[in-house]
Amino acid sequence: RYTLLINCSFWCHLTAELVEYFRTQMSQDPDVASAVAAIRSLLEFLKRDQSETILGLRENLTKAIGRLQEADSSVAVSSGGELFLRFISLTSLENPDLSQCRNVMIERGELFLKKISLSRGKVAKLCHTFIKDGAKILTHSSSRVVLKVLESAAADKKRFTVYVTESQPDSAGKLMADKLRRLNIPVTVVLDAAVGYIMEKVDLVIVGAEGVVESGGIINKIGTYQMAVCSKAHNKPFYVVAESFKFVRLYPLNQQDVPHRFKYKADTLKTAEDLNQEHPIIDYTPPSLITLLFTDLGVLTPSAVSDELIKLYL
Amino acid sequence: MPGADKETDLGERIEAFLAELKRGGRGSGETARSTAALLRRITAQARWSSAGDLMEIIRKEGRRMTAAQPSETTVGNMVRRVLKIIREEYARSRGSSEEADQQESLHKLLTSGGSSEENFRQHFAPLKANVIEAINELLTELEGTTDNIAMQALEHIHSNEVIMTIGRSRTVEAFLKDAARKRKFHVIVAECAPFCQGHEMATSLSEDGIETTVIPDAAIFAVMSRVNKVIIGTQTVLANGGLRAVNGTHTLALAAKHHSTPLIVCAPMFKLSPQVPGQNSLTCVNAHCPVFDYVPPELITLFISNIGGNAPSYIYRLMSELYHPEDHEL
């Protein structure tokens, strides 16, 4: 019982460190994707974890992922965590001995991290050829991947203008506009309510995604669904840019199906009395409204996304 | 010296092929067959020691061929098929499973340890014979495509139906003629201005005893309410399930959608191309008489190819089986 107590407090200390490490990662490098930061923190956790069996390791990791999700409830952290768990399972199947397994895991984990930090560049390289000279692009809120795509297109000497929605409640669109101005790209901030008004002027819509679900639809900042419906009505292509580690094993059939832990911030979930009175911060866009998805695995149609997920998880 | 002779002979044949491509006027089936035959000759006669060298040679020739006639996409498709054949034969010679190292996928990202750079530098003696054997199989497949598609006709065409088509497609012609042996039905052909290939199609069909009517393109919408099915051919099938087809096909597809008439596309597998609409479009070109139309995948009901019937949303899967992603850009 004494050793159990020690392990317990050690473990609590470890998970507190984990959350701290995650927060430091996010603040030190504002450009890093939250899933990458989550996976990096989990890899650190793995290095310091002291379980004796693989099952124990999996349990600890699951609890650690739970703690991370309490700290940051975005879909990206959830998908990063699930991917890491899958990575552990696949590696442990090949090496049943724990100590050997751990070394292999750490080595492969570092390699995996290196590969996925290059994903954004791959996506940008694929997508910027779709932006033609003189194009007018509409985007929603602030997405680092969309920024990278527009940066590559500008570096390719293409001339285009960008409309960004303000994206309340946090006005993230204004941050995006600032970043674009620094790249010398002409940009206009529009109201969220003005999406229908502006749609006839634009040539294409590009948005990022916080998560890509099994049906090929996406989960993204609230207002994305509206934009997709408008672009369908006006027959404008609706492109999504997302890295492959954002693929998540959810299959929502409508807006209500998306779990509450993604819709609201972690603090809101803890303190709110009636969730129906709270404003959700994300929404779900069904695959029928999406033209193409640009990922580091290639240009995919929404139906190809579930194929990828099946290959990984089954 | 016999080696030098072979090389000059090969060079001459390639030049002759390029000249014929530029002249145009051949059907896509014929182009596909002659491309595959030429690639087989290159494999047999060019000097190479490892799979990597062969792939480089074929890629180089492939780039020249696609540059000679960019609108003829079957050439590029055949080059990509042969490149995939070479990769598969190489993997088989090495003894590794064919599944490994094929597509980029999440699974591969997670499980690969260390650098998995395949550089195809190992020399295998039986590789040449294996590749030539595989290209021969490809040629046999190409020869049988029209028949394979026509064989499926009876499942889709029923008695007393009114079928609409546009322009002239040899695949659709064979398809309809095969059904006509057992069923009686009526065909309406849109003439497809300005080349009016629909007239030749109608003449050919009526010679086989099929009741045919020719209509001008403007009458497509008006007549559509009396049509049971629309069956068309296409020049290319794009990676998202859309089509690049003869001018006027988009109109036909929209009219069919409006009347909820099924649109069936008869296209052999060699027309499947990894291009996506929106990329690499020509700027600074004023097209006054565009030759091709883009038809989006939402307007298409079914693709009938030599391997069976498929929905447009499944095209990406067929593509991943035919071509390797690294060969999408030659």
XYZ file of C-alpha atoms in Angstrom:
644
model
C 0.000 0.000 0.000
C 2.911 2.304 0.728
C 4.350 1.737 -2.788
C 0.889 2.270 -4.236
C 0.676 5.665 -2.516
C 4.113 6.632 -3.812
C 3.173 5.609 -7.348
C -0.056 7.578 -7.070
C 1.599 10.802 -5.994
C 4.398 10.295 -8.502
C 1.822 9.833 -11.192
C -0.158 12.910 -10.183
C 3.068 14.888 -10.248
C 3.830 13.481 -13.688
C 0.468 14.469 -15.168
C 0.713 17.961 -13.687
C 4.124 18.257 -15.343
C 2.578 16.987 -18.562
C -0.056 19.716 -18.627
C 2.618 22.316 -17.807
C 4.848 21.017 -20.606
C 1.907 21.174 -23.027
C 1.069 24.746 -22.042
C 4.720 25.795 -22.406
C 4.889 24.236 -25.878
C 1.812 26.154 -26.981
C 3.001 29.481 -25.594
C 6.599 29.210 -26.780
C 5.700 28.430 -30.376
C 2.397 30.021 -31.374
C 2.706 28.471 -34.826
C 2.686 24.876 -33.668
C -0.496 22.845 -34.194
C -2.161 21.845 -30.909
C -2.160 18.169 -31.914
C 1.619 18.274 -32.482
C 2.161 19.897 -29.073
C -0.090 17.254 -27.492
C 1.834 14.406 -29.132
C 5.155 15.927 -28.132
C 3.993 16.197 -24.505
C 2.728 12.610 -24.564
C 6.077 11.427 -25.898
C 7.808 13.185 -22.977
C 5.338 11.512 -20.631
C 6.193 8.172 -22.207
C 9.895 8.720 -21.607
C 9.349 9.383 -17.900
C 6.617 6.867 -17.267
C 7.505 3.973 -15.033
C 4.928 1.281 -15.708
C 6.051 -2.302 -15.810
C 3.549 -3.652 -18.293
C 2.180 -2.521 -21.628
C -1.351 -2.554 -20.296
C -0.245 -0.309 -17.430
C 1.401 2.020 -19.919
C -1.774 2.233 -21.991
C -3.875 2.971 -18.899
C -1.523 5.729 -17.785
C -1.497 7.224 -21.246
C -5.287 7.165 -21.475
C -5.540 8.985 -18.145
C -2.883 11.463 -19.246
C -4.782 12.186 -22.449
C -7.881 12.735 -20.349
C -6.017 15.348 -18.273
C -4.753 17.056 -21.423
C -8.283 17.266 -22.778
C -9.405 18.884 -19.539
C -6.753 21.526 -20.069
C -7.557 22.154 -23.731
C -10.781 20.761 -25.033
C -10.203 21.217 -28.748
C -10.820 18.449 -31.262
C -7.190 18.586 -32.365
C -5.871 17.513 -28.960
C -8.353 14.653 -28.944
C -7.317 13.431 -32.390
C -3.617 13.800 -31.523
C -4.137 11.781 -28.358
C -6.029 8.993 -30.118
C -3.388 8.836 -32.833
C -0.680 8.490 -30.191
C -2.575 5.683 -28.460
C -2.950 3.897 -31.774
C 0.753 4.372 -32.390
C 1.503 2.730 -29.031
C -0.806 -0.204 -29.768
C 0.661 -0.828 -33.209
C 4.237 -0.689 -31.916
C 3.515 -2.868 -28.890
C 2.032 -5.530 -31.162
C 5.394 -5.931 -32.819
C 7.504 -5.895 -29.635
C 5.854 -7.669 -26.700
C 8.806 -6.991 -24.381
C 8.266 -3.658 -22.625
C 11.797 -2.263 -22.291
C 12.668 -3.038 -25.898
C 9.254 -1.762 -26.911
C 9.767 1.510 -25.092
C 13.010 2.228 -26.944
C 11.399 1.474 -30.287
C 8.429 3.652 -29.356
C 10.611 6.593 -28.401
C 12.658 6.299 -31.584
C 9.616 6.006 -33.819
C 7.833 8.721 -31.878
C 10.614 11.203 -32.618
C 10.527 10.208 -36.287
C 6.757 10.580 -36.384
C 6.971 14.040 -34.809
C 9.539 15.082 -37.371
C 7.313 13.908 -40.229
C 4.166 15.595 -39.005
C 5.900 18.907 -38.414
C 6.490 18.905 -42.158
C 2.818 18.240 -42.969
C 1.804 21.877 -43.131
C 4.454 22.543 -45.788
C 3.216 19.590 -47.851
C -0.372 20.813 -47.712
C 0.666 24.303 -48.771
C 2.633 22.939 -51.713
C -0.414 20.985 -52.933
C -2.958 23.711 -52.495
C -1.340 26.837 -53.816
C -1.551 25.658 -57.451
C -5.327 25.934 -57.167
C -5.095 29.668 -56.531
C -5.062 31.419 -59.860
C -3.854 34.910 -60.660
C -6.466 37.528 -59.838
C -8.435 35.181 -57.582
C -10.631 36.446 -54.757
C -10.490 34.129 -51.792
C -12.815 33.952 -48.803
C -11.634 32.388 -45.581
C -12.997 32.026 -42.081
C -11.394 33.003 -38.807
C -7.710 32.378 -38.238
C -6.081 29.205 -39.507
C -2.333 28.630 -39.570
C -2.601 26.165 -42.444
C -4.579 28.584 -44.618
C -2.011 31.239 -43.788
C 0.780 28.936 -44.962
C -1.108 28.186 -48.193
C -1.627 31.885 -48.920
C 2.011 32.549 -48.059
C 3.151 29.936 -50.615
C 0.838 31.344 -53.260
C 2.167 34.861 -52.635
C 5.740 33.566 -52.787
C 4.836 32.063 -56.171
C 4.200 35.630 -57.358
C 0.440 35.171 -57.672
C -1.776 38.208 -57.220
C -4.971 37.636 -55.246
C -7.181 39.327 -52.646
C -8.508 37.812 -49.468
C -11.737 38.382 -47.540
C -11.667 37.206 -43.919
C -14.662 36.960 -41.642
C -14.319 38.675 -38.306
C -15.301 35.408 -36.575
C -16.861 36.347 -33.236
C -16.787 35.750 -30.289
C -13.018 36.073 -30.227
C -12.438 38.261 -33.358
C -9.797 35.832 -34.581
C -10.366 37.072 -38.113
C -8.722 40.378 -37.274
C -5.529 38.571 -36.204
C -5.554 36.696 -39.524
C -5.964 39.977 -41.388
C -2.952 41.448 -39.565
C -0.793 38.468 -40.444
C -1.864 38.690 -44.089
C -1.146 42.411 -44.239
C 2.369 41.684 -43.040
C 2.760 39.427 -46.063
C 1.585 42.280 -48.319
C -1.574 40.476 -49.354
C -4.580 42.773 -49.853
C -7.151 41.745 -47.275
C -10.602 42.929 -46.167
C -12.309 41.979 -42.909
C -16.045 41.313 -43.300
C -18.769 40.731 -40.733
C -19.799 37.141 -40.058
C -23.277 38.130 -41.204
C -21.910 39.411 -44.517
C -20.871 35.986 -45.875
C -23.958 35.689 -48.104
C -23.452 39.233 -49.329
C -19.808 38.750 -50.266
C -20.171 35.266 -51.777
C -21.040 36.478 -55.273
C -17.738 38.394 -55.438
C -15.407 35.580 -54.449
C -13.984 32.829 -56.668
C -13.228 30.210 -54.068
C -13.456 29.529 -50.347
C -10.563 27.997 -48.376
C -10.914 27.077 -44.719
C -8.857 25.147 -42.219
C -10.253 22.463 -39.935
C -9.857 21.617 -36.280
C -10.894 18.051 -36.988
C -11.804 15.966 -40.030
C -14.471 13.387 -39.218
C -14.977 9.930 -40.649
C -17.703 10.946 -43.059
C -15.335 13.402 -44.727
C -16.981 16.397 -43.054
C -15.107 18.861 -40.862
C -15.341 20.408 -37.435
C -14.222 24.005 -37.437
C -14.876 27.416 -35.847
C -18.521 28.353 -35.669
C -19.646 30.001 -38.900
C -17.965 27.510 -41.212
C -21.189 25.599 -41.892
C -22.920 28.826 -42.874
C -20.109 29.642 -45.268
C -20.303 26.166 -46.806
C -24.044 26.382 -47.384
C -23.670 29.810 -49.011
C -20.866 28.656 -51.268
C -22.926 25.667 -52.371
C -25.832 27.937 -53.198
C -23.551 30.131 -55.311
C -21.701 27.177 -56.852
C -18.310 28.254 -55.553
C -15.700 25.586 -54.714
C -15.279 25.034 -50.969
C -11.765 23.766 -50.184
C -10.578 22.482 -46.822
C -6.896 22.354 -45.870
C -5.961 20.072 -42.981
C -3.043 17.883 -41.926
C -3.655 14.149 -41.630
C -3.221 14.029 -37.857
C -6.513 15.880 -37.553
C -8.519 12.886 -38.775
C -10.735 11.851 -35.878
C -12.985 8.838 -35.339
C -16.282 10.633 -35.031
C -19.335 10.252 -37.267
C -21.759 13.071 -36.454
C -25.002 13.020 -38.418
C -25.994 16.568 -37.518
C -24.919 19.486 -35.312
C -26.386 17.948 -32.154
C -24.315 14.801 -32.602
C -21.012 16.567 -31.990
C -19.957 15.797 -28.385
C -20.321 18.610 -25.849
C -16.668 18.425 -24.856
C -15.717 19.795 -28.293
C -18.478 22.341 -28.607
C -17.717 24.304 -25.472
C -14.501 25.362 -23.770
C -13.299 23.242 -20.848
C -14.056 25.971 -18.273
C -17.565 26.515 -19.660
C -18.333 22.810 -19.288
C -17.297 22.875 -15.652
C -19.057 26.073 -14.583
C -22.169 26.294 -16.772
C -25.534 25.459 -15.270
C -27.525 25.072 -18.466
C -25.514 24.234 -21.559
C -28.401 25.240 -23.802
C -27.742 28.835 -22.840
C -24.076 28.689 -23.849
C -22.775 29.502 -27.318
C -20.920 26.661 -29.057
C -17.521 27.590 -30.465
C -17.422 25.006 -33.264
C -19.807 23.552 -35.815
C -19.940 20.580 -38.161
C -19.864 20.890 -41.953
C -21.175 17.804 -43.775
C -19.151 16.279 -46.650
C -21.775 17.063 -49.283
C -20.804 20.748 -49.060
C -17.044 20.186 -49.374
C -15.448 20.097 -52.828
C -11.943 18.849 -51.991
C -9.716 18.292 -48.966
C -6.018 19.118 -49.214
C -3.993 17.000 -46.817
C -0.396 15.853 -46.541
C -1.611 12.497 -47.880
C -2.687 14.148 -51.125
C -5.761 15.802 -52.567
C -8.715 13.816 -51.270
C -12.416 13.784 -52.007
C -14.533 13.573 -48.827
C -15.259 9.896 -49.527
C -11.543 9.086 -49.481
C -11.184 10.289 -45.874
C -12.996 7.331 -44.334
C -10.771 5.010 -46.359
C -7.707 6.535 -44.693
C -9.188 6.194 -41.233
C -10.170 2.586 -41.847
C -6.652 1.777 -43.011
C -5.315 3.132 -39.753
C -7.744 1.967 -37.139
C -8.985 -1.382 -38.368
C 27.398 -1.827 -83.762
C 24.160 -3.572 -82.910
C 23.720 -1.613 -79.652
C 23.914 1.749 -81.387
C 21.605 0.561 -84.166
C 18.982 -0.473 -81.650
C 19.195 2.906 -79.984
C 18.854 4.921 -83.157
C 16.012 2.675 -84.269
C 14.313 3.288 -80.928
C 14.913 7.019 -81.192
C 13.359 7.058 -84.664
C 10.302 5.201 -83.503
C 9.800 7.612 -80.634
C 10.072 10.576 -83.016
C 7.561 8.963 -85.383
C 5.175 8.418 -82.466
C 5.500 12.031 -81.324
C 4.808 13.275 -84.857
C 1.680 11.141 -85.066
C 0.530 12.410 -81.683
C 0.886 16.011 -82.786
C -1.146 15.307 -85.904
C -3.904 13.851 -83.785
C -7.024 12.289 -85.229
C -6.620 8.856 -83.658
C -9.096 7.388 -81.207
C -7.982 7.212 -77.578
C -8.072 3.412 -77.518
C -5.616 3.242 -80.381
C -3.398 5.866 -78.756
C -3.359 3.911 -75.496
C -2.370 0.692 -77.282
C 0.381 2.294 -79.322
C 1.747 4.076 -76.235
C 1.894 0.811 -74.303
C 3.553 -0.923 -77.270
C 6.133 1.858 -77.520
C 6.864 1.664 -73.786
C 7.338 -2.080 -74.126
C 9.814 -1.457 -76.928
C 11.679 1.094 -74.780
C 11.899 -1.439 -71.957
C 13.231 -4.062 -74.340
C 15.687 -1.974 -76.326
C 16.910 0.910 -74.174
C 20.001 0.541 -72.028
C 19.288 0.322 -68.318
C 20.643 -1.662 -65.410
C 18.266 -1.007 -62.528
C 14.591 -0.248 -62.115
C 15.454 3.332 -61.186
C 17.164 3.918 -64.539
C 14.246 2.468 -66.472
C 11.780 4.623 -64.574
C 13.854 7.714 -65.340
C 13.947 6.898 -69.052
C 10.221 6.242 -69.194
C 9.447 9.363 -67.204
C 11.568 11.465 -69.556
C 9.905 10.043 -72.669
C 6.537 10.373 -70.970
C 7.092 14.090 -70.388
C 7.978 14.582 -74.061
C 4.909 12.664 -75.179
C 2.489 14.573 -72.959
C 4.038 17.851 -74.074
C 3.446 16.910 -77.730
C -0.315 16.613 -77.270
C -1.486 17.834 -73.842
C -5.167 17.186 -74.538
C -4.547 13.477 -75.119
C -4.365 12.303 -71.532
C -4.289 8.558 -72.285
C -0.592 8.849 -73.132
C 0.245 10.110 -69.638
C -2.039 7.512 -68.082
C -0.281 4.653 -69.857
C 3.107 5.984 -68.758
C 1.888 6.043 -65.154
C 0.514 2.510 -65.459
C 3.853 1.259 -66.713
C 5.700 3.075 -63.910
C 3.432 1.368 -61.387
C 4.085 -1.989 -63.088
C 7.822 -1.432 -62.740
C 7.472 -0.577 -59.041
C 5.397 -3.691 -58.429
C 7.731 -6.010 -60.300
C 10.695 -4.524 -58.446
C 8.997 -5.063 -55.109
C 8.117 -8.610 -56.088
C 11.708 -9.343 -57.127
C 12.957 -8.043 -53.816
C 10.568 -10.373 -52.096
C 8.823 -7.690 -50.054
C 5.049 -7.771 -49.987
C 3.325 -5.689 -52.613
C 1.298 -3.875 -50.002
C 4.317 -2.288 -48.389
C 5.559 1.161 -49.361
C 2.715 1.794 -51.732
C 0.574 4.724 -50.738
C 1.219 7.418 -48.183
C -1.199 6.777 -45.390
C -1.677 7.519 -41.707
C -0.895 3.891 -40.990
C 2.411 4.106 -42.804
C 3.290 7.324 -40.955
C 2.818 5.600 -37.621
C 4.509 2.280 -38.241
C 7.511 3.062 -40.409
C 10.758 3.062 -38.522
C 13.749 4.785 -40.005
C 14.237 5.983 -43.517
C 12.102 4.092 -45.972
C 13.528 5.692 -49.078
C 13.117 3.252 -51.900
C 15.661 4.126 -54.526
C 15.204 1.201 -56.907
C 18.932 0.795 -57.473
C 19.244 -2.963 -57.089
C 19.804 -4.971 -60.199
C 17.639 -8.022 -60.851
C 18.222 -10.155 -63.928
C 14.637 -11.342 -64.498
C 13.229 -7.817 -64.014
C 13.262 -6.984 -67.735
C 11.375 -10.143 -68.679
C 8.861 -9.635 -65.849
C 8.164 -6.035 -66.816
C 7.697 -6.946 -70.480
C 5.373 -9.783 -69.448
C 3.325 -7.384 -67.326
C 3.121 -4.834 -70.160
C 1.872 -7.619 -72.431
C -0.886 -8.308 -69.907
C -1.698 -4.602 -69.941
C -1.931 -4.691 -73.744
C -4.299 -7.670 -73.597
C -6.430 -5.778 -71.110
C -6.466 -2.750 -73.405
C -7.561 -4.820 -76.365
C -10.486 -6.250 -74.473
C -11.847 -3.037 -72.905
C -14.530 -2.193 -75.466
C -15.849 -5.769 -75.413
C -15.858 -5.893 -71.613
C -17.885 -2.725 -71.451
C -20.270 -3.840 -74.194
C -20.889 -7.109 -72.354
C -22.540 -5.158 -69.520
C -25.036 -3.510 -71.874
C -27.912 -5.944 -71.348
C -28.002 -5.205 -67.603
C -28.539 -1.517 -68.181
C -30.684 -1.224 -71.310
C -34.231 -2.555 -71.299
C -36.822 -2.990 -74.052
C -38.679 0.021 -75.391
C -36.378 2.477 -73.641
C -35.374 5.840 -75.050
C -31.631 6.419 -74.699
C -29.959 9.755 -75.346
C -26.336 10.239 -76.267
C -24.142 13.020 -77.649
C -21.468 13.120 -80.316
C -19.629 9.977 -81.308
C -18.065 7.560 -78.861
C -16.823 4.189 -80.063
C -17.377 2.738 -76.616
C -21.022 3.832 -76.487
C -21.515 2.644 -80.066
C -20.325 -0.857 -79.182
C -22.381 -0.749 -75.968
C -25.602 0.104 -77.803
C -24.988 -2.319 -80.654
C -24.433 -5.174 -78.199
C -27.739 -4.429 -76.454
C -29.528 -4.132 -79.809
C -28.819 -7.794 -80.544
C -31.366 -8.808 -77.901
C -33.476 -5.714 -77.157
C -35.449 -3.192 -79.158
C -34.991 0.427 -78.094
C -34.831 3.941 -79.481
C -31.755 6.186 -79.525
C -31.694 9.982 -79.709
C -28.329 11.439 -80.718
C -27.471 15.098 -80.105
C -25.433 16.197 -83.085
C -22.729 18.013 -81.079
C -21.807 21.076 -83.132
C -19.506 22.286 -84.667
C -17.982 18.997 -85.783
C -21.396 17.235 -85.832
C -19.969 13.832 -85.028
C -23.477 12.860 -83.932
C -24.417 12.385 -87.590
C -21.793 9.659 -88.079
C -22.908 7.992 -84.860
C -26.532 7.966 -86.008
C -25.610 6.524 -89.424
C -23.552 3.783 -87.827
C -26.268 2.861 -85.314
C -29.043 2.781 -87.890
C -26.951 0.482 -90.091
C -27.306 -2.031 -87.285
C -31.059 -1.676 -87.252
C -31.387 0.621 -84.212
C -34.093 3.296 -84.478
C -32.178 6.570 -84.269
C -33.142 10.242 -84.230
C -30.705 13.161 -84.585
C -31.478 16.384 -82.721
C -29.667 19.741 -82.595
C -27.884 20.587 -79.319
C -30.392 23.304 -78.505
C -33.213 20.739 -78.359
C -31.547 18.635 -75.625
C -33.553 20.115 -72.759
C -36.822 20.016 -74.664
C -36.515 16.335 -75.538
C -35.100 15.231 -72.160
C -38.506 14.688 -70.541
C -39.076 11.695 -72.855
C -35.686 10.097 -72.258
C -35.210 7.131 -69.878
C -31.413 7.125 -69.686
C -28.476 9.153 -70.901
C -25.397 7.176 -71.908
C -22.247 9.056 -72.881
C -18.590 8.496 -73.477
C -15.853 10.860 -72.326
C -12.346 11.959 -73.173
C -10.992 11.787 -69.610
C -12.222 10.806 -66.156
C -10.738 13.125 -63.518
C -9.560 12.172 -60.053
C -12.583 13.647 -58.268
C -15.021 11.626 -60.376
C -15.717 14.498 -62.794
C -15.352 14.360 -66.556
C -13.569 16.183 -69.294
C -15.881 15.422 -72.196
C -16.809 16.840 -75.552
C -18.354 20.293 -75.646
C -22.083 20.119 -74.857
C -21.858 17.313 -72.330
C -22.300 19.636 -69.361
C -25.545 20.919 -70.870
C -26.700 17.343 -71.336
C -25.756 16.480 -67.736
C -27.596 19.485 -66.291
C -30.729 18.693 -68.312
C -30.577 15.071 -67.115
C -30.208 16.194 -63.485
C -33.167 18.515 -63.828
C -35.368 15.669 -65.066
C -33.812 13.142 -62.645
C -32.686 10.992 -65.558
C -29.752 8.687 -64.788
C -26.511 9.655 -66.520
C -24.282 6.691 -67.301
C -20.716 7.186 -68.474
C -19.022 4.392 -70.425
C -15.305 4.859 -69.954
C -12.500 2.289 -70.014
C -9.949 2.376 -67.197
C -7.180 3.867 -69.319
C -9.103 7.145 -69.442
C -8.777 7.593 -65.683
C -6.356 10.465 -65.033
C -4.935 11.746 -61.716
C -5.671 15.361 -62.643
C -8.096 17.409 -60.603
C -10.087 20.265 -62.134
C -8.791 23.669 -61.133
C -5.090 22.891 -61.345
C -2.849 24.068 -64.126
C -5.505 25.788 -66.117
C -4.282 27.928 -68.960
C -4.084 31.624 -68.289
C -3.939 34.226 -71.012
C -5.931 32.038 -73.392
C -9.072 33.366 -75.029
C -11.089 30.324 -75.894
C -13.755 31.103 -78.454
C -14.690 27.565 -79.219
C -13.734 25.323 -76.338
C -13.350 21.713 -77.319
C -14.003 20.147 -73.921
C -16.493 20.601 -71.086
C -16.044 19.891 -67.398
C -18.876 17.857 -65.884
C -18.840 17.797 -62.054
C -19.256 14.432 -60.295
C -22.618 15.366 -58.707
C -24.319 15.119 -62.111
C -23.078 11.588 -62.847
C -24.996 8.481 -61.746
C -22.747 5.597 -62.788
C -19.426 4.853 -64.460
C -19.313 1.678 -66.542
C -15.751 0.559 -67.186
C -14.116 -2.674 -68.231
C -13.972 -3.731 -64.572
C -17.653 -3.130 -63.823
C -19.975 -0.357 -62.655
C -18.843 2.191 -60.050
C -20.154 5.342 -58.400
C -18.253 8.614 -59.004
C -17.313 8.771 -55.314
C -15.357 5.517 -55.757
C -13.098 6.806 -58.533
C -10.375 7.887 -56.094
C -10.029 4.254 -54.989
C -9.673 2.936 -58.543
C -7.056 5.593 -59.130
C -5.000 4.519 -56.151
C -4.986 0.981 -57.540
C -3.861 2.020 -61.013
C -1.246 4.681 -60.328
C 1.356 5.427 -57.653
C 0.995 8.880 -56.061
C 4.576 9.823 -56.864
C 3.828 9.384 -60.557
C 0.883 11.809 -60.585
C 3.351 14.491 -61.701
C 5.481 12.960 -64.425
